[in-house]
Amino acid sequence: RFIFRHSSRASITRRTMSASNVDSSVGASTSPATSDSGSGPGQATRALWAGESGGHAYGAAQMPLVPAISFGYTAIQDWKEVALGQRPGHIYSRNTNPTLAVLEEKVRSLEDAEAATSFSSGMAAISNTLYALLRPGQKVVSITDTYGGTNRIFVEFLPKIGIHVNLITTDDEDKIVEAIKQDGGCDLLYLETPTNPTLKVVDMKKLAAAAHAAKADAIVVTDNTVATPINQNPLALGSDLVVHSASKFLCGHGDALGGILCGRKELVKKVYHYREINGAALEPFAAYLIARGLKTLSLRVQRHNENAMKVAEFLAAHPAVDGVFYPGLPSHASHAIAKAQMRGFGGMLSFSLKPGKTVSSVMERLRYAHRAASLGHVETFAGIPATTSHVECTPEQRAAMGIPESLIRYSVGIEDIKDLLDDLKQALEG
């Protein structure tokens, strides 16, 4: 009862608010196998039509919101068959819900995944994935620059249940490969690229190949929140699973929390089962808002990309700025890798200040930026890692990750670029 489709760009599968599209043989929604030619609808079209091309109840032209907790049946035999997965249908919204199904299908389509399931938040998606797929004695390899909450799971929680975690400096891919190969390979490789907040980029294809070569059943999970499926698709580069904090760019409007996991069907099914029992279900209204936001994802990300590049170039030339962290700049250490595996460089950047300027003095002068946590919204957001991405970490831990206390994370919105540049100029020079 998670969303499953045969991945293909050649068609957008019919999906309605009716449960009749669920394939009872696998407990998930399926579609016929299609061509692997790579032709077919683009990302913007799929974001609009995936999950909705068959129409909705009552002939509604827009996806209805279904807030119901329970779904009733006139015939007890029908109810039993649905409960046992012998026929399509919904029973209880902690398990499945028609509104959630449309959202899951949209993200599944955008990531060209076999299956997708949703969660109450991005961290719920990450934590449920890790706890569902790992067991005591297994080994995880990851990078030092993961999101702060993810880092806490690796450092604080997984070791308590006997899972060995090896965090390797993000910039040293040779050492990451070496760690992957040790002791017969790792059970799970966890990547995040670009990273938050320093926008480091790792070679997904190289590292995923190393993990699968060292251990055939190794699982590669990639957090694609910062890039979005518009800018890159980790599954096409060797990842087995992709996680998103749907609260960020996918939603885009800062009004709904959610998380999504998509990828190989058998793995998603395991995580879905863990989630339905442990209860981190996405609320239908949040799913509705995120799905609505997804309809403009392609347009928004294009504008985010364009604005972020211009902001990065402006900051790189400003005398008060010590460094700019943005993979679209040729000066970025991983620019070549980013250019090879990304279609766009994203809407978030960070910059550090030279002595003489303080984070407070600059941020408090900004007129067109919310000084608040989060990123990926239509409005510009500015924050510091100590109160946003790495609030869980000490200054020493942040320093070890290469995150200076003088860093400002700047999630570039879709405002007119002249207004953003003028705003940054007055804030830096005031």
CSV table of C-alpha atoms in Angstrom, one decimal:
chain,number,residue,atom,x,y,z
A,1,ARG,CA,0.0,0.0,0.0
A,2,PHE,CA,2.8,2.3,-0.9
A,3,ILE,CA,3.1,3.7,-4.4
A,4,PHE,CA,4.7,1.5,-7.0
A,5,ARG,CA,5.1,2.1,-10.7
A,6,HIS,CA,7.4,0.7,-13.4
A,7,SER,CA,9.8,3.6,-13.9
A,8,SER,CA,9.6,5.3,-17.3
A,9,ARG,CA,9.5,8.7,-18.9
A,10,ALA,CA,7.5,7.3,-21.7
A,11,SER,CA,4.1,7.7,-20.0
A,12,ILE,CA,2.4,9.2,-16.9
A,13,THR,CA,0.5,6.5,-15.2
A,14,ARG,CA,-3.2,6.9,-14.5
A,15,ARG,CA,-3.9,7.6,-10.8
A,16,THR,CA,-7.1,8.8,-9.3
A,17,MET,CA,-8.4,9.3,-5.8
A,18,SER,CA,-10.1,5.9,-6.1
A,19,ALA,CA,-8.4,3.0,-4.5
A,20,SER,CA,-9.2,0.8,-7.5
A,21,ASN,CA,-5.8,1.4,-9.0
A,22,VAL,CA,-4.0,-0.5,-6.3
A,23,ASP,CA,-2.5,-3.8,-7.4
A,24,SER,CA,-3.5,-6.3,-4.7
A,25,SER,CA,-0.8,-8.8,-5.7
A,26,VAL,CA,1.9,-6.6,-4.3
A,27,GLY,CA,-0.1,-4.3,-2.0
A,28,ALA,CA,0.9,-1.3,-4.1
A,29,SER,CA,-0.1,0.7,-7.1
A,30,THR,CA,1.4,-0.5,-10.4
A,31,SER,CA,1.3,0.3,-14.1
A,32,PRO,CA,2.2,-1.7,-17.2
A,33,ALA,CA,5.9,-1.9,-18.1
A,34,THR,CA,6.7,0.7,-20.8
A,35,SER,CA,9.5,1.7,-23.1
A,36,ASP,CA,13.0,2.5,-21.8
A,37,SER,CA,13.6,4.9,-24.7
A,38,GLY,CA,13.8,7.9,-22.4
A,39,SER,CA,11.3,9.8,-24.5
A,40,GLY,CA,8.1,11.1,-23.0
A,41,PRO,CA,6.8,13.9,-20.7
A,42,GLY,CA,9.3,16.2,-19.1
A,43,GLN,CA,9.6,17.0,-15.4
A,44,ALA,CA,7.2,19.9,-15.4
A,45,THR,CA,4.5,17.8,-17.1
A,46,ARG,CA,5.0,14.9,-14.7
A,47,ALA,CA,4.8,17.2,-11.7
A,48,LEU,CA,1.4,18.4,-12.9
A,49,TRP,CA,-0.1,15.2,-14.2
A,50,ALA,CA,1.5,12.2,-12.4
A,51,GLY,CA,-1.1,10.7,-10.1
A,52,GLU,CA,-3.9,12.7,-11.6
A,53,SER,CA,-4.2,11.9,-15.3
A,54,GLY,CA,-7.2,9.6,-14.8
A,55,GLY,CA,-9.3,12.3,-13.2
A,56,HIS,CA,-10.8,12.6,-9.7
A,57,ALA,CA,-14.0,11.8,-7.9
A,58,TYR,CA,-17.1,13.8,-9.0
A,59,GLY,CA,-15.2,14.9,-12.1
A,60,ALA,CA,-13.1,17.4,-10.0
A,61,ALA,CA,-10.4,19.0,-12.1
A,62,GLN,CA,-8.1,19.4,-9.1
A,63,MET,CA,-7.0,16.8,-6.5
A,64,PRO,CA,-9.5,16.6,-3.7
A,65,LEU,CA,-8.4,16.6,-0.1
A,66,VAL,CA,-9.5,13.4,1.7
A,67,PRO,CA,-9.1,14.0,5.5
A,68,ALA,CA,-10.9,10.8,6.5
A,69,ILE,CA,-9.2,8.6,9.0
A,70,SER,CA,-11.2,5.5,8.2
A,71,PHE,CA,-12.7,4.0,5.0
A,72,GLY,CA,-15.9,2.0,5.2
A,73,TYR,CA,-17.2,-1.1,3.3
A,74,THR,CA,-20.8,-2.3,2.9
A,75,ALA,CA,-19.8,-5.9,2.5
A,76,ILE,CA,-17.7,-7.5,5.2
A,77,GLN,CA,-16.0,-9.8,2.7
A,78,ASP,CA,-14.8,-6.8,0.7
A,79,TRP,CA,-13.4,-5.2,3.8
A,80,LYS,CA,-11.5,-8.4,4.7
A,81,GLU,CA,-10.0,-8.7,1.2
A,82,VAL,CA,-8.8,-5.1,1.3
A,83,ALA,CA,-7.4,-5.6,4.8
A,84,LEU,CA,-5.5,-8.7,3.6
A,85,GLY,CA,-4.2,-7.0,0.5
A,86,GLN,CA,-6.2,-9.3,-1.8
A,87,ARG,CA,-7.9,-6.3,-3.5
A,88,PRO,CA,-7.4,-2.6,-3.8
A,89,GLY,CA,-8.6,-0.1,-1.2
A,90,HIS,CA,-7.9,2.0,1.9
A,91,ILE,CA,-8.6,1.0,5.5
A,92,TYR,CA,-7.0,3.5,7.8
A,93,SER,CA,-5.0,6.7,7.0
A,94,ARG,CA,-2.0,5.7,9.2
A,95,ASN,CA,-1.5,3.1,6.5
A,96,THR,CA,-2.7,4.7,3.2
A,97,ASN,CA,-4.8,7.6,2.1
A,98,PRO,CA,-5.9,8.7,-1.3
A,99,THR,CA,-4.4,12.2,-1.0
A,100,LEU,CA,-1.1,10.9,0.1
A,101,ALA,CA,-1.1,8.4,-2.8
A,102,VAL,CA,-1.2,11.3,-5.4
A,103,LEU,CA,1.7,13.1,-3.7
A,104,GLU,CA,3.8,9.9,-3.5
A,105,GLU,CA,3.1,9.2,-7.2
A,106,LYS,CA,4.3,12.6,-8.2
A,107,VAL,CA,7.6,12.3,-6.4
A,108,ARG,CA,8.0,8.7,-7.6
A,109,SER,CA,7.6,9.9,-11.2
A,110,LEU,CA,9.9,12.8,-10.8
A,111,GLU,CA,12.7,10.6,-9.4
A,112,ASP,CA,12.0,7.7,-11.9
A,113,ALA,CA,11.6,5.3,-9.0
A,114,GLU,CA,9.8,2.0,-8.7
A,115,ALA,CA,8.1,3.0,-5.5
A,116,ALA,CA,7.5,5.8,-3.0
A,117,THR,CA,6.0,6.3,0.5
A,118,SER,CA,5.5,9.4,2.6
A,119,PHE,CA,6.3,10.5,6.2
A,120,SER,CA,5.3,13.2,8.7
A,121,SER,CA,8.6,15.0,8.2
A,122,GLY,CA,12.0,14.8,6.4
A,123,MET,CA,13.7,13.5,9.5
A,124,ALA,CA,10.9,10.8,9.9
A,125,ALA,CA,11.8,9.7,6.3
A,126,ILE,CA,15.5,9.5,7.2
A,127,SER,CA,15.2,7.9,10.6
A,128,ASN,CA,12.5,5.3,9.5
A,129,THR,CA,14.7,4.4,6.5
A,130,LEU,CA,17.7,3.8,8.7
A,131,TYR,CA,15.9,1.9,11.5
A,132,ALA,CA,13.9,-0.2,9.1
A,133,LEU,CA,16.9,-1.4,7.0
A,134,LEU,CA,19.7,-1.8,9.6
A,135,ARG,CA,20.2,-4.2,12.4
A,136,PRO,CA,22.8,-4.6,15.2
A,137,GLY,CA,26.3,-5.5,14.0
A,138,GLN,CA,25.8,-3.9,10.6
A,139,LYS,CA,28.0,-1.1,9.2
A,140,VAL,CA,27.2,2.3,7.8
A,141,VAL,CA,29.5,4.6,5.9
A,142,SER,CA,28.6,8.2,5.5
A,143,ILE,CA,30.1,11.7,5.2
A,144,THR,CA,30.8,14.2,8.0
A,145,ASP,CA,28.7,16.9,6.3
A,146,THR,CA,25.2,15.4,6.5
A,147,TYR,CA,22.3,17.5,7.9
A,148,GLY,CA,22.6,18.0,11.6
A,149,GLY,CA,19.7,15.8,12.6
A,150,THR,CA,21.0,13.0,10.4
A,151,ASN,CA,24.4,13.4,11.9
A,152,ARG,CA,22.9,13.0,15.4
A,153,ILE,CA,21.3,9.7,14.4
A,154,PHE,CA,24.7,8.5,13.2
A,155,VAL,CA,26.7,9.7,16.2
A,156,GLU,CA,24.1,9.4,19.1
A,157,PHE,CA,21.4,6.9,18.3
A,158,LEU,CA,22.6,4.1,15.9
A,159,PRO,CA,25.7,3.2,18.0
A,160,LYS,CA,23.3,2.6,21.0
A,161,ILE,CA,21.7,-0.3,19.1
A,162,GLY,CA,25.0,-1.8,18.0
A,163,ILE,CA,25.2,-0.3,14.5
A,164,HIS,CA,28.7,0.7,13.5
A,165,VAL,CA,28.9,4.1,11.8
A,166,ASN,CA,32.0,5.4,10.0
A,167,LEU,CA,31.9,9.1,9.1
A,168,ILE,CA,34.5,10.1,6.6
A,169,THR,CA,35.6,13.6,5.6
A,170,THR,CA,33.3,14.7,2.8
A,171,ASP,CA,36.1,16.1,0.6
A,172,ASP,CA,38.2,12.9,0.6
A,173,GLU,CA,36.4,10.5,-1.7
A,174,ASP,CA,39.4,8.2,-1.8
A,175,LYS,CA,39.1,7.7,2.0
A,176,ILE,CA,35.3,7.2,1.6
A,177,VAL,CA,36.0,4.4,-0.9
A,178,GLU,CA,38.6,2.9,1.4
A,179,ALA,CA,36.1,2.9,4.3
A,180,ILE,CA,33.4,1.3,2.0
A,181,LYS,CA,35.8,-1.5,1.1
A,182,GLN,CA,36.9,-2.3,4.6
A,183,ASP,CA,35.8,-5.6,6.2
A,184,GLY,CA,34.0,-6.9,3.2
A,185,GLY,CA,32.0,-3.8,2.4
A,186,CYS,CA,29.4,-1.7,4.2
A,187,ASP,CA,25.8,-2.6,4.6
A,188,LEU,CA,24.5,1.0,3.9
A,189,LEU,CA,26.2,4.0,2.3
A,190,TYR,CA,24.4,7.3,3.1
A,191,LEU,CA,25.1,10.3,1.0
A,192,GLU,CA,23.8,13.9,0.9
A,193,THR,CA,24.7,16.1,-2.1
A,194,PRO,CA,24.9,19.0,-2.2
A,195,THR,CA,25.3,19.2,1.5
A,196,ASN,CA,23.6,21.6,3.9
A,197,PRO,CA,24.9,24.2,4.6
A,198,THR,CA,28.3,24.2,2.9
A,199,LEU,CA,27.1,22.9,-0.5
A,200,LYS,CA,29.8,20.2,-0.9
A,201,VAL,CA,29.2,17.8,-3.7
A,202,VAL,CA,30.2,14.1,-3.8
A,203,ASP,CA,30.5,11.8,-6.9
A,204,MET,CA,27.4,9.7,-6.5
A,205,LYS,CA,28.1,7.4,-9.4
A,206,LYS,CA,31.6,6.6,-8.1
A,207,LEU,CA,30.7,6.0,-4.5
A,208,ALA,CA,27.5,4.0,-5.3
A,209,ALA,CA,29.5,1.8,-7.6
A,210,ALA,CA,32.2,1.3,-4.9
A,211,ALA,CA,29.5,0.3,-2.4
A,212,HIS,CA,27.8,-2.2,-4.7
A,213,ALA,CA,31.2,-3.7,-5.8
A,214,ALA,CA,32.4,-4.2,-2.3
A,215,LYS,CA,29.1,-5.8,-1.2
A,216,ALA,CA,26.4,-6.9,-3.7
A,217,ASP,CA,23.5,-6.2,-1.3
A,218,ALA,CA,24.8,-2.9,0.0
A,219,ILE,CA,22.1,-0.2,0.1
A,220,VAL,CA,22.9,3.3,-1.1
A,221,VAL,CA,20.7,6.1,0.2
A,222,THR,CA,20.9,9.7,-1.0
A,223,ASP,CA,19.3,12.8,0.5
A,224,ASN,CA,18.2,14.8,-2.5
A,225,THR,CA,16.5,17.6,-0.6
A,226,VAL,CA,18.8,20.5,-1.6
A,227,ALA,CA,19.1,19.6,-5.3
A,228,THR,CA,15.5,18.4,-5.9
A,229,PRO,CA,14.6,16.0,-8.7
A,230,ILE,CA,14.5,18.8,-11.1
A,231,ASN,CA,18.3,19.3,-10.8
A,232,GLN,CA,19.5,15.7,-10.3
A,233,ASN,CA,18.2,12.1,-10.0
A,234,PRO,CA,20.4,10.0,-7.7
A,235,LEU,CA,18.7,6.7,-8.7
A,236,ALA,CA,20.1,7.2,-12.2
A,237,LEU,CA,23.6,7.5,-10.7
A,238,GLY,CA,23.5,4.3,-8.7
A,239,SER,CA,21.5,5.1,-5.5
A,240,ASP,CA,19.0,2.5,-4.4
A,241,LEU,CA,16.9,5.0,-2.4
A,242,VAL,CA,16.3,8.7,-2.3
A,243,VAL,CA,15.0,10.7,0.6
A,244,HIS,CA,13.5,14.2,0.6
A,245,SER,CA,12.5,16.7,3.2
A,246,ALA,CA,9.3,17.6,1.3
A,247,SER,CA,8.9,20.6,3.6
A,248,LYS,CA,11.6,22.4,1.6
A,249,PHE,CA,11.7,22.8,-2.2
A,250,LEU,CA,9.0,20.2,-3.0
A,251,CYS,CA,6.4,22.1,-1.0
A,252,GLY,CA,8.0,25.4,-1.6
A,253,HIS,CA,5.7,27.6,0.4
A,254,GLY,CA,6.8,26.8,4.0
A,255,ASP,CA,3.3,25.7,5.1
A,256,ALA,CA,3.6,21.9,5.4
A,257,LEU,CA,5.9,19.4,7.0
A,258,GLY,CA,6.6,16.1,5.2
A,259,GLY,CA,9.1,13.6,4.0
A,260,ILE,CA,9.3,11.2,1.0
A,261,LEU,CA,11.3,8.0,0.3
A,262,CYS,CA,11.4,6.5,-3.1
A,263,GLY,CA,13.5,3.9,-5.0
A,264,ARG,CA,13.6,0.1,-5.2
A,265,LYS,CA,10.2,-1.5,-4.5
A,266,GLU,CA,11.4,-4.2,-2.1
A,267,LEU,CA,13.3,-1.6,0.0
A,268,VAL,CA,10.5,0.9,0.1
A,269,LYS,CA,8.1,-1.8,1.1
A,270,LYS,CA,10.2,-2.6,4.1
A,271,VAL,CA,10.4,1.0,5.2
A,272,TYR,CA,6.7,1.5,4.6
A,273,HIS,CA,5.9,-1.4,6.9
A,274,TYR,CA,8.1,0.1,9.6
A,275,ARG,CA,6.4,3.4,9.1
A,276,GLU,CA,2.8,2.1,9.2
A,277,ILE,CA,3.5,0.3,12.5
A,278,ASN,CA,5.6,3.1,14.1
A,279,GLY,CA,3.1,5.7,13.1
A,280,ALA,CA,5.1,8.5,11.4
A,281,ALA,CA,2.3,9.0,8.8
A,282,LEU,CA,1.9,12.2,6.8
A,283,GLU,CA,-1.2,14.1,7.5
A,284,PRO,CA,-3.6,14.5,4.5
A,285,PHE,CA,-3.8,18.3,4.5
A,286,ALA,CA,0.0,18.5,4.5
A,287,ALA,CA,0.1,16.1,1.7
A,288,TYR,CA,-2.4,18.2,-0.2
A,289,LEU,CA,-0.3,21.3,0.2
A,290,ILE,CA,2.9,19.6,-0.8
A,291,ALA,CA,1.3,18.1,-3.9
A,292,ARG,CA,0.0,21.5,-4.9
A,293,GLY,CA,3.4,23.0,-4.4
A,294,LEU,CA,4.9,20.3,-6.6
A,295,LYS,CA,2.9,21.5,-9.5
A,296,THR,CA,5.1,24.6,-9.8
A,297,LEU,CA,8.3,22.9,-8.8
A,298,SER,CA,9.9,23.0,-12.2
A,299,LEU,CA,9.2,26.7,-12.7
A,300,ARG,CA,10.3,27.6,-9.2
A,301,VAL,CA,13.6,25.6,-9.3
A,302,GLN,CA,14.5,27.3,-12.6
A,303,ARG,CA,14.1,30.7,-11.0
A,304,HIS,CA,15.9,29.5,-7.8
A,305,ASN,CA,18.8,28.3,-9.9
A,306,GLU,CA,19.0,31.5,-11.9
A,307,ASN,CA,18.8,33.8,-8.8
A,308,ALA,CA,21.2,31.8,-6.8
A,309,MET,CA,23.9,31.9,-9.5
A,310,LYS,CA,23.6,35.7,-9.7
A,311,VAL,CA,23.7,36.1,-6.0
A,312,ALA,CA,26.7,33.8,-5.7
A,313,GLU,CA,28.6,35.8,-8.4
A,314,PHE,CA,27.7,39.0,-6.6
A,315,LEU,CA,28.9,37.8,-3.2
A,316,ALA,CA,32.1,36.3,-4.7
A,317,ALA,CA,33.1,39.7,-5.9
A,318,HIS,CA,32.2,41.6,-2.7
A,319,PRO,CA,35.1,42.8,-0.5
A,320,ALA,CA,33.3,42.0,2.8
A,321,VAL,CA,32.8,38.3,1.8
A,322,ASP,CA,35.5,35.8,2.7
A,323,GLY,CA,34.1,32.8,0.8
A,324,VAL,CA,31.1,31.7,-1.1
A,325,PHE,CA,29.8,28.1,-1.0
A,326,TYR,CA,27.9,27.4,-4.3
A,327,PRO,CA,28.6,24.5,-6.7
A,328,GLY,CA,27.7,26.6,-9.7
A,329,LEU,CA,30.8,28.8,-9.3
A,330,PRO,CA,33.8,27.5,-11.3
A,331,SER,CA,35.9,28.3,-8.2
A,332,HIS,CA,33.9,25.7,-6.1
A,333,ALA,CA,36.1,22.6,-5.3
A,334,SER,CA,33.5,20.2,-6.7
A,335,HIS,CA,32.3,22.3,-9.6
A,336,ALA,CA,33.3,19.7,-12.2
A,337,ILE,CA,31.4,16.9,-10.4
A,338,ALA,CA,28.4,19.1,-9.9
A,339,LYS,CA,28.4,20.0,-13.6
A,340,ALA,CA,28.6,16.3,-14.6
A,341,GLN,CA,25.7,15.0,-12.3
A,342,MET,CA,23.4,18.0,-11.9
A,343,ARG,CA,21.2,19.8,-14.5
A,344,GLY,CA,21.1,22.9,-12.3
A,345,PHE,CA,23.1,24.0,-9.2
A,346,GLY,CA,20.2,24.7,-6.8
A,347,GLY,CA,18.7,27.6,-5.0
A,348,MET,CA,20.7,27.5,-1.8
A,349,LEU,CA,24.2,28.9,-1.0
A,350,SER,CA,26.2,30.0,2.0
A,351,PHE,CA,28.8,32.7,2.5
A,352,SER,CA,31.3,33.6,5.2
A,353,LEU,CA,32.2,37.1,6.3
A,354,LYS,CA,35.6,38.7,6.6
A,355,PRO,CA,36.7,40.1,10.0
A,356,GLY,CA,35.1,43.4,10.7
A,357,LYS,CA,31.6,42.2,9.7
A,358,THR,CA,29.4,40.2,12.0
A,359,VAL,CA,26.7,37.7,11.2
A,360,SER,CA,24.2,39.7,13.3
A,361,SER,CA,25.0,43.1,11.7
A,362,VAL,CA,24.5,41.7,8.2
A,363,MET,CA,21.5,39.5,8.8
A,364,GLU,CA,19.6,42.1,10.8
A,365,ARG,CA,19.8,44.6,7.9
A,366,LEU,CA,18.3,42.2,5.3
A,367,ARG,CA,14.9,43.4,4.1
A,368,TYR,CA,14.0,40.6,1.8
A,369,ALA,CA,14.9,37.5,3.8
A,370,HIS,CA,13.1,35.7,6.6
A,371,ARG,CA,15.6,35.2,9.5
A,372,ALA,CA,14.3,31.8,10.2
A,373,ALA,CA,15.0,28.1,9.9
A,374,SER,CA,14.3,26.2,6.7
A,375,LEU,CA,15.1,26.6,3.0
A,376,GLY,CA,13.6,26.0,-0.4
A,377,HIS,CA,10.7,28.4,-0.1
A,378,VAL,CA,9.5,31.0,-2.6
A,379,GLU,CA,10.7,33.7,-0.2
A,380,THR,CA,14.4,34.1,0.6
A,381,PHE,CA,15.4,32.7,4.0
A,382,ALA,CA,18.7,33.5,5.8
A,383,GLY,CA,20.1,31.8,8.8
A,384,ILE,CA,23.1,30.6,10.7
A,385,PRO,CA,24.0,26.9,11.2
A,386,ALA,CA,24.0,27.3,14.9
A,387,THR,CA,20.2,28.0,14.8
A,388,THR,CA,19.2,26.0,11.7
A,389,SER,CA,20.9,23.0,10.0
A,390,HIS,CA,23.3,22.2,12.8
A,391,VAL,CA,21.7,23.5,15.9
A,392,GLU,CA,22.1,20.1,17.5
A,393,CYS,CA,25.9,20.4,17.2
A,394,THR,CA,28.5,22.2,19.3
A,395,PRO,CA,30.7,24.9,17.9
A,396,GLU,CA,33.6,22.4,17.9
A,397,GLN,CA,31.5,19.8,16.0
A,398,ARG,CA,30.5,22.4,13.4
A,399,ALA,CA,34.2,23.5,13.1
A,400,ALA,CA,35.2,19.9,12.5
A,401,MET,CA,32.7,19.8,9.6
A,402,GLY,CA,34.2,22.9,8.1
A,403,ILE,CA,31.3,25.2,9.1
A,404,PRO,CA,32.6,28.5,10.3
A,405,GLU,CA,30.6,30.5,12.9
A,406,SER,CA,30.8,33.4,10.4
A,407,LEU,CA,28.7,31.5,7.9
A,408,ILE,CA,25.3,32.7,6.6
A,409,ARG,CA,23.1,30.2,4.9
A,410,TYR,CA,21.1,32.0,2.2
A,411,SER,CA,18.2,30.1,0.6
A,412,VAL,CA,17.5,32.3,-2.5
A,413,GLY,CA,13.9,32.9,-3.2
A,414,ILE,CA,12.1,33.8,-6.4
A,415,GLU,CA,12.1,37.5,-5.8
A,416,ASP,CA,13.3,39.9,-8.5
A,417,ILE,CA,17.0,39.5,-8.6
A,418,LYS,CA,17.7,43.2,-8.6
A,419,ASP,CA,15.9,43.6,-5.3
A,420,LEU,CA,17.9,40.7,-3.7
A,421,LEU,CA,21.2,42.1,-4.9
A,422,ASP,CA,20.4,45.6,-3.7
A,423,ASP,CA,19.3,44.2,-0.4
A,424,LEU,CA,22.6,42.2,0.1
A,425,LYS,CA,24.6,45.2,-0.9
A,426,GLN,CA,23.1,47.5,1.6
A,427,ALA,CA,23.3,44.8,4.3
A,428,LEU,CA,27.0,44.2,3.7
A,429,GLU,CA,27.9,47.8,3.4
A,430,GLY,CA,25.8,49.3,6.2
